[in-house]
Coordinates of C-alpha atoms and ligand atoms in Angstrom, one line a residue:
M1 CA 161.4 128.5 6.8
F2 CA 164.1 129.9 9.2
G3 CA 163.5 133.4 8.0
S4 CA 160.5 133.9 10.3
L5 CA 162.6 133.3 13.4
K6 CA 163.6 136.0 15.9
A7 CA 166.8 135.4 17.8
L8 CA 166.2 134.4 21.5
P9 CA 168.4 135.7 24.3
A10 CA 171.2 133.4 25.4
D11 CA 170.6 131.5 28.7
P12 CA 171.6 134.1 31.4
I13 CA 173.5 131.6 33.5
L14 CA 175.6 130.4 30.6
G15 CA 176.2 134.0 29.6
L16 CA 177.5 134.7 33.1
L17 CA 179.8 131.7 33.0
A18 CA 181.3 132.9 29.7
K19 CA 181.9 136.3 31.2
Y20 CA 183.5 134.7 34.3
R21 CA 185.8 132.6 32.1
E22 CA 187.0 135.7 30.3
D23 CA 187.6 137.8 33.4
A24 CA 191.3 138.2 34.0
N25 CA 191.0 139.1 37.7
P26 CA 192.9 136.4 39.7
Q27 CA 190.5 136.8 42.6
K28 CA 187.4 136.2 40.5
I29 CA 184.7 133.9 42.1
D30 CA 181.9 132.0 40.3
L31 CA 178.8 131.7 42.3
G32 CA 176.6 131.4 39.3
V33 CA 176.5 128.0 37.8
G34 CA 174.7 125.2 39.8
V35 CA 177.3 122.5 39.9
Y36 CA 179.1 121.2 42.9
K37 CA 182.8 122.3 43.2
N38 CA 185.4 121.1 45.6
E39 CA 187.8 123.4 47.6
A40 CA 189.9 123.9 44.5
G41 CA 186.9 125.0 42.5
H42 CA 186.8 121.8 40.4
T43 CA 183.9 119.6 39.6
A44 CA 185.7 116.3 39.8
V45 CA 184.6 112.8 38.7
L46 CA 183.7 110.9 41.9
D47 CA 186.1 108.0 42.8
C48 CA 183.2 105.5 42.9
V49 CA 182.3 106.6 39.4
K50 CA 185.8 106.1 38.1
K51 CA 185.8 102.6 39.6
A52 CA 182.4 101.8 38.1
E53 CA 183.7 103.1 34.7
K54 CA 186.7 100.8 35.0
Y55 CA 184.3 97.9 35.8
R56 CA 182.1 98.7 32.8
L57 CA 185.1 98.9 30.5
D58 CA 186.3 95.5 31.5
N59 CA 182.8 93.9 31.6
E60 CA 180.5 95.5 29.1
D61 CA 180.2 93.4 26.0
T62 CA 177.4 95.0 24.0
K63 CA 176.0 98.3 23.0
V64 CA 172.8 96.9 21.6
Y65 CA 169.5 98.8 22.1
I66 CA 168.2 98.6 25.6
G67 CA 164.5 99.6 25.2
P68 CA 162.4 102.7 26.2
T69 CA 162.6 101.9 30.0
G70 CA 166.4 101.8 30.1
S71 CA 168.1 99.4 32.4
P72 CA 165.8 97.5 34.7
L73 CA 168.5 97.2 37.4
F74 CA 169.0 101.0 37.4
N75 CA 165.3 101.5 37.6
D76 CA 164.9 99.2 40.6
E77 CA 167.9 100.7 42.4
M78 CA 166.5 104.2 41.8
A79 CA 163.1 103.2 43.1
K80 CA 164.7 102.0 46.3
L81 CA 166.7 105.2 46.6
I82 CA 163.6 107.3 46.2
F83 CA 161.2 105.2 48.4
G84 CA 163.4 103.2 50.8
N85 CA 161.1 100.4 52.0
H86 CA 157.9 102.3 51.4
K87 CA 154.6 100.4 51.0
V88 CA 154.2 101.7 47.5
L89 CA 157.1 99.4 46.5
Q90 CA 155.7 96.4 48.4
D91 CA 152.3 97.0 46.8
N92 CA 153.9 97.1 43.3
R93 CA 152.3 100.5 42.6
T94 CA 155.4 102.2 41.1
R95 CA 157.0 102.0 37.7
T96 CA 160.4 103.7 37.0
V97 CA 162.0 104.5 33.7
S98 CA 165.5 105.9 33.0
T99 CA 165.6 109.3 31.4
P100 CA 168.2 111.7 29.9
G101 CA 168.9 113.6 33.1
G102 CA 166.4 115.3 35.5
T103 CA 165.3 117.6 32.6
G104 CA 164.4 114.5 30.5
A105 CA 162.6 113.1 33.5
L106 CA 160.5 116.3 33.8
R107 CA 159.8 116.5 30.1
V108 CA 158.7 112.9 30.0
A109 CA 156.5 113.6 33.0
A110 CA 155.0 116.6 31.3
E111 CA 154.3 114.7 28.1
F112 CA 152.7 111.9 30.2
I113 CA 150.5 114.4 32.0
K114 CA 149.5 115.8 28.6
S115 CA 148.5 112.3 27.5
C116 CA 146.3 112.0 30.6
K117 CA 144.8 115.5 30.2
P118 CA 145.7 117.6 27.1
G119 CA 146.2 121.2 28.1
A120 CA 146.4 120.4 31.9
T121 CA 147.7 123.1 34.3
I122 CA 150.7 122.5 36.4
W123 CA 151.4 124.8 39.3
V124 CA 155.0 125.6 40.1
S125 CA 156.5 127.5 43.1
N126 CA 157.3 131.2 42.8
P127 CA 160.2 131.2 42.3
T128 CA 161.3 127.9 40.7
W129 CA 164.1 126.5 38.7
A130 CA 164.3 128.7 35.5
N131 CA 163.7 125.8 33.1
H132 CA 160.5 124.4 34.7
T133 CA 158.2 126.9 33.0
G134 CA 159.7 126.5 29.6
L135 CA 159.8 122.8 29.5
F136 CA 156.3 122.4 30.8
Q137 CA 155.0 124.9 28.3
A138 CA 156.9 123.2 25.5
A139 CA 155.0 120.0 26.3
G140 CA 151.7 121.9 26.0
L141 CA 150.9 122.4 29.6
T142 CA 149.6 125.6 31.1
V143 CA 151.9 126.8 33.9
K144 CA 150.7 128.8 36.9
T145 CA 152.5 129.7 40.1
Y146 CA 151.8 129.4 43.8
P147 CA 153.5 131.7 46.4
Y148 CA 156.6 130.1 47.9
Y149 CA 159.6 132.3 48.9
D150 CA 159.0 135.4 51.0
Y151 CA 161.9 137.6 49.8
E152 CA 161.4 140.2 52.5
N153 CA 161.6 137.9 55.4
K154 CA 163.9 135.4 53.8
S155 CA 161.5 132.6 54.7
L156 CA 158.8 130.4 53.3
D157 CA 155.4 131.9 52.6
F158 CA 153.8 128.7 53.8
D159 CA 150.4 130.3 54.5
G160 CA 150.3 131.7 50.9
M161 CA 151.4 128.4 49.5
L162 CA 148.8 126.4 51.3
A163 CA 146.0 128.8 50.6
A164 CA 146.9 128.7 46.9
L165 CA 147.1 124.9 46.8
K166 CA 143.6 124.7 48.3
Q167 CA 142.3 126.5 45.3
V168 CA 143.9 124.2 42.7
S169 CA 141.6 122.0 40.7
A170 CA 141.5 118.3 41.0
D171 CA 142.5 118.1 37.3
D172 CA 145.7 120.0 37.9
A173 CA 149.3 118.9 38.7
V174 CA 151.4 120.6 41.3
L175 CA 155.2 120.6 41.1
L176 CA 157.0 120.4 44.4
H177 CA 160.8 120.4 45.1
A178 CA 161.7 117.3 47.2
C179 CA 164.6 119.1 48.9
C180 CA 167.2 121.8 48.3
H181 CA 164.7 124.1 46.6
N182 CA 166.2 125.7 43.5
P183 CA 166.7 128.7 43.6
S184 CA 165.8 129.7 47.2
G185 CA 167.3 126.8 49.3
M186 CA 164.1 127.1 51.4
D187 CA 162.6 123.7 52.1
L188 CA 159.3 122.5 53.7
N189 CA 159.7 121.0 57.2
Q190 CA 158.2 117.7 58.1
E191 CA 154.9 119.2 59.5
Q192 CA 154.6 121.4 56.4
W193 CA 155.0 118.4 54.1
Q194 CA 152.2 116.7 56.0
Q195 CA 149.9 119.7 55.6
V196 CA 150.7 119.8 51.8
A197 CA 150.1 116.1 51.6
D198 CA 146.7 116.5 53.4
V199 CA 145.7 119.3 50.9
A200 CA 146.9 117.1 48.0
K201 CA 144.6 114.3 49.3
S202 CA 141.6 116.5 49.9
V203 CA 141.9 118.5 46.7
G204 CA 142.9 115.5 44.6
F205 CA 145.6 117.2 42.4
L206 CA 148.5 115.2 41.0
P207 CA 151.8 115.9 43.0
V208 CA 154.9 115.9 40.7
V209 CA 158.0 115.9 42.9
D210 CA 161.3 117.1 41.4
M211 CA 164.2 115.6 43.3
A212 CA 167.3 116.9 41.6
Y213 CA 169.4 117.0 44.8
Q214 CA 168.8 113.8 46.8
G215 CA 171.5 113.6 49.5
F216 CA 172.6 117.3 49.2
G217 CA 170.3 118.6 51.9
D218 CA 170.3 116.5 55.1
G219 CA 170.8 112.9 53.8
L220 CA 169.5 110.4 51.3
D221 CA 166.5 109.3 53.4
E222 CA 166.0 112.7 55.0
D223 CA 165.7 114.4 51.6
A224 CA 163.1 111.9 50.4
Y225 CA 161.0 112.3 53.6
G226 CA 158.5 114.7 52.2
L227 CA 157.8 112.7 49.0
R228 CA 157.5 109.5 51.0
L229 CA 155.0 111.2 53.3
M230 CA 153.1 112.4 50.2
A231 CA 153.1 108.8 48.8
N232 CA 151.3 107.7 52.1
S233 CA 148.4 110.1 51.3
V234 CA 147.8 110.2 47.6
E235 CA 146.9 107.5 45.1
E236 CA 148.8 108.9 42.1
M237 CA 152.0 110.8 42.0
I238 CA 155.1 111.4 39.8
V239 CA 158.7 111.7 41.0
C240 CA 161.4 113.1 38.7
S241 CA 165.0 112.3 39.8
S242 CA 168.4 113.5 38.6
C243 CA 171.7 111.8 39.1
S244 CA 173.6 114.8 37.8
K245 CA 174.5 116.3 41.2
N246 CA 174.5 113.4 43.7
F247 CA 176.6 111.1 41.3
G248 CA 178.3 114.0 39.6
L249 CA 177.2 112.6 36.3
Y250 CA 176.1 116.0 34.8
R251 CA 177.1 115.4 31.2
D252 CA 176.2 111.7 31.1
R253 CA 172.6 112.7 31.3
I254 CA 170.9 110.3 33.6
G255 CA 167.8 110.6 35.7
A256 CA 164.5 108.8 36.2
T257 CA 160.8 109.3 36.0
T258 CA 158.7 107.2 38.5
I259 CA 154.9 107.0 38.4
I260 CA 152.8 105.8 41.3
G261 CA 149.4 104.5 40.4
K262 CA 146.3 103.5 42.4
S263 CA 147.0 99.8 42.1
S264 CA 149.5 97.6 40.3
A265 CA 147.0 97.0 37.5
A266 CA 146.2 100.7 37.1
V267 CA 149.9 101.7 37.0
D268 CA 150.6 99.1 34.3
I269 CA 148.1 100.9 32.0
A270 CA 149.8 104.2 32.8
Y271 CA 153.2 102.6 32.3
S272 CA 152.2 101.5 28.7
V273 CA 151.4 105.2 28.0
L274 CA 154.6 106.3 29.5
L275 CA 156.6 104.0 27.3
Y276 CA 154.8 105.3 24.2
V277 CA 155.6 108.9 25.3
I278 CA 159.3 108.0 25.5
R279 CA 159.2 106.0 22.2
V280 CA 158.0 109.0 20.2
I281 CA 160.4 111.5 21.8
Y282 CA 163.8 109.8 22.0
S283 CA 163.0 106.1 21.8
M284 CA 165.5 105.0 24.4
P285 CA 167.5 106.8 27.1
P286 CA 171.3 106.9 27.1
A287 CA 172.7 103.9 29.0
H288 CA 176.1 104.8 30.2
G289 CA 175.2 106.9 33.2
A290 CA 172.6 104.3 34.3
A291 CA 175.2 101.6 34.0
L292 CA 177.5 103.5 36.3
V293 CA 174.7 104.2 38.9
E294 CA 173.5 100.7 38.9
T295 CA 177.1 99.4 39.3
I296 CA 177.6 101.6 42.3
L297 CA 174.3 101.0 44.0
S298 CA 174.4 97.2 43.6
S299 CA 177.9 96.9 45.0
D300 CA 178.2 97.2 48.8
E301 CA 181.7 98.5 48.5
L302 CA 181.0 101.1 45.8
R303 CA 177.8 102.1 47.4
H304 CA 179.6 102.8 50.6
E305 CA 182.2 104.8 48.8
W306 CA 179.5 106.8 47.1
Y307 CA 177.7 107.4 50.3
N308 CA 180.9 108.9 51.8
E309 CA 181.7 111.0 48.8
L310 CA 178.1 112.3 48.8
S311 CA 178.3 113.1 52.5
E312 CA 181.6 115.0 51.9
M313 CA 179.9 117.1 49.2
R314 CA 176.9 117.8 51.5
D315 CA 179.1 118.6 54.5
R316 CA 181.2 121.0 52.4
I317 CA 178.1 122.9 51.2
N318 CA 176.7 123.1 54.7
G319 CA 180.1 124.2 56.0
N320 CA 180.2 126.9 53.4
R321 CA 176.9 128.2 54.5
R322 CA 178.2 128.6 58.1
L323 CA 181.5 130.0 56.8
I324 CA 180.1 132.9 54.7
V325 CA 177.7 133.9 57.5
D326 CA 180.5 134.0 60.1
K327 CA 182.9 135.9 57.8
L328 CA 180.2 138.5 57.0
K329 CA 179.8 139.1 60.7
E330 CA 183.6 139.2 61.1
N331 CA 183.7 141.9 58.5
G332 CA 181.3 144.1 60.3
V333 CA 178.1 143.3 58.4
T334 CA 175.2 144.0 60.7
R335 CA 172.5 142.8 58.4
N336 CA 171.3 139.3 59.5
F337 CA 172.3 136.6 57.1
D338 CA 171.6 133.7 59.4
F339 CA 168.9 132.4 57.1
I340 CA 171.7 131.1 54.8
T341 CA 172.7 128.5 57.4
E342 CA 169.1 127.3 57.7
Q343 CA 168.5 126.9 54.0
K344 CA 169.6 123.7 52.1
G345 CA 171.4 122.6 49.0
M346 CA 173.2 124.4 46.3
F347 CA 171.6 127.8 46.5
S348 CA 170.4 130.7 48.5
F349 CA 169.4 134.2 47.6
L350 CA 171.8 136.7 49.2
G351 CA 169.0 139.2 49.1
I352 CA 170.8 142.1 47.7
T353 CA 169.6 144.4 44.8
P354 CA 170.4 143.7 41.1
E355 CA 172.5 146.9 41.2
Q356 CA 174.6 145.4 44.0
V357 CA 174.9 142.1 42.2
Q358 CA 176.2 144.1 39.2
Q359 CA 178.6 146.0 41.3
L360 CA 180.0 142.8 42.8
Q361 CA 180.6 141.6 39.2
D362 CA 182.0 144.9 37.8
E363 CA 184.2 145.9 40.7
Y364 CA 185.1 142.6 42.5
A365 CA 184.8 139.9 39.8
I366 CA 182.2 138.1 41.8
Y367 CA 179.6 136.4 39.6
M368 CA 176.1 135.5 40.6
V369 CA 172.8 135.7 38.8
G370 CA 170.8 138.9 38.9
S371 CA 168.3 137.6 41.5
S372 CA 171.3 137.3 43.9
R373 CA 171.1 133.6 43.8
M374 CA 174.4 132.3 45.0
S375 CA 175.8 128.8 44.2
I376 CA 177.1 127.9 47.7
A377 CA 179.6 125.4 46.4
G378 CA 181.6 128.2 44.7
I379 CA 182.6 129.4 48.2
A380 CA 186.0 128.1 49.4
N381 CA 188.4 128.8 52.3
S382 CA 190.7 130.4 49.8
N383 CA 188.1 133.0 48.6
V384 CA 185.7 133.5 51.5
D385 CA 187.5 136.4 53.1
Y386 CA 187.6 138.3 49.8
L387 CA 184.0 137.4 49.2
A388 CA 182.8 138.6 52.6
Q389 CA 184.9 141.8 52.4
S390 CA 183.5 142.6 48.9
I391 CA 179.9 142.0 50.0
A392 CA 180.5 144.2 53.1
K393 CA 181.7 147.0 50.8
V394 CA 178.8 146.7 48.4
L395 CA 176.3 146.7 51.3
Ligands
LIG1 N1 165.3 120.2 38.6 C1 166.0 121.1 39.3 C2 165.3 121.8 40.4 C3 167.3 121.5 39.0 O1 167.9 122.4 39.7 C4 167.9 120.8 37.9 C5 169.3 121.1 37.5 N2 169.8 122.3 37.7 C6 167.2 119.9 37.2 C7 165.9 119.6 37.5 C8 167.7 119.2 35.9 O2 168.8 118.4 36.2 P1 169.6 117.7 35.0 O3 170.9 118.4 34.9 O4 169.8 116.3 35.5 O5 168.8 117.7 33.8

């Protein structure tokens, strides 16, 4: 059976990380992997998570099966985080399930869409997170792209995006990044969200919103602004959330899929299908991460602490954006990199050639993916001078 297989290339980002780890240069910088790092370059467990883990250790008294939906308290808290006090919650038009990370949330959404319409097409932004295409195709969906990032002008190709979305069929799904677009850092503004919502309503496609970075852009509510606006306009929608970044729970694998239906009765039918989809893939989601998140969100004290820790992560990322742009100027770089300060979240494209990316790696031990996507959290006060000088030399 295995003899017919051809080896697949390793994931380029993981390959890059392995190379970085082997590099003996003491000045090496990792701008590849998309995880938050503090000033010391460490991805630490949040203090609020440590406290929630202590609480669970003292209070958890069973590991019995929990069911395909996961923990109802986690699901309720996640729905509130996503929608605030939006009418869709008051109208009981949403159902949320816990999933193994944001990836699991997307795969469950994809399988659910397949149950609605086998072979359906989903449109993703060009570019998009590298795993979107593979996971949607693996679920049997057809993947097509709409224009998004204008590499030349380092801006959003909004006209191209809107024109493409107007051509989408009512039977299709469209994937939108809620905030902190991966890989470009280029987000829609409020007016643009309204225009996309108007098109979604008039065309009738299903919006699938991927929110992997809530709180990393402008704030918890600010980052959900677009999807809440979308929920005002459309009758059906899916939101896929991840707690990997904003709770720092990467390896605990916790996220959520939320479906919005036309009515409470209609969404109940969809929900029964969603539960079946889960049952036949992994039966039930992991519970530990959900237990931590619900413990944090349902405690005033821990929630407050989380809010502060999340704000600190966001402020550091935004500060790093300013820092690198200022340092490039200080080092005599005349090319305009101001766009980096206007973009949001973990990533921006530096906008240099693949050869220059390779030169940064070979000569300066600075690691970023070939597209020149930089993970902004890898910048620190201790390495930014060396980084800016190296970029200046390569330019
Ligand atoms: N969506 C996007 C846009 C992402 O960037 C990521 C993680 N890099 C995910 C989903 C998946 O997140 P998780 O690690 O929780 O599976």
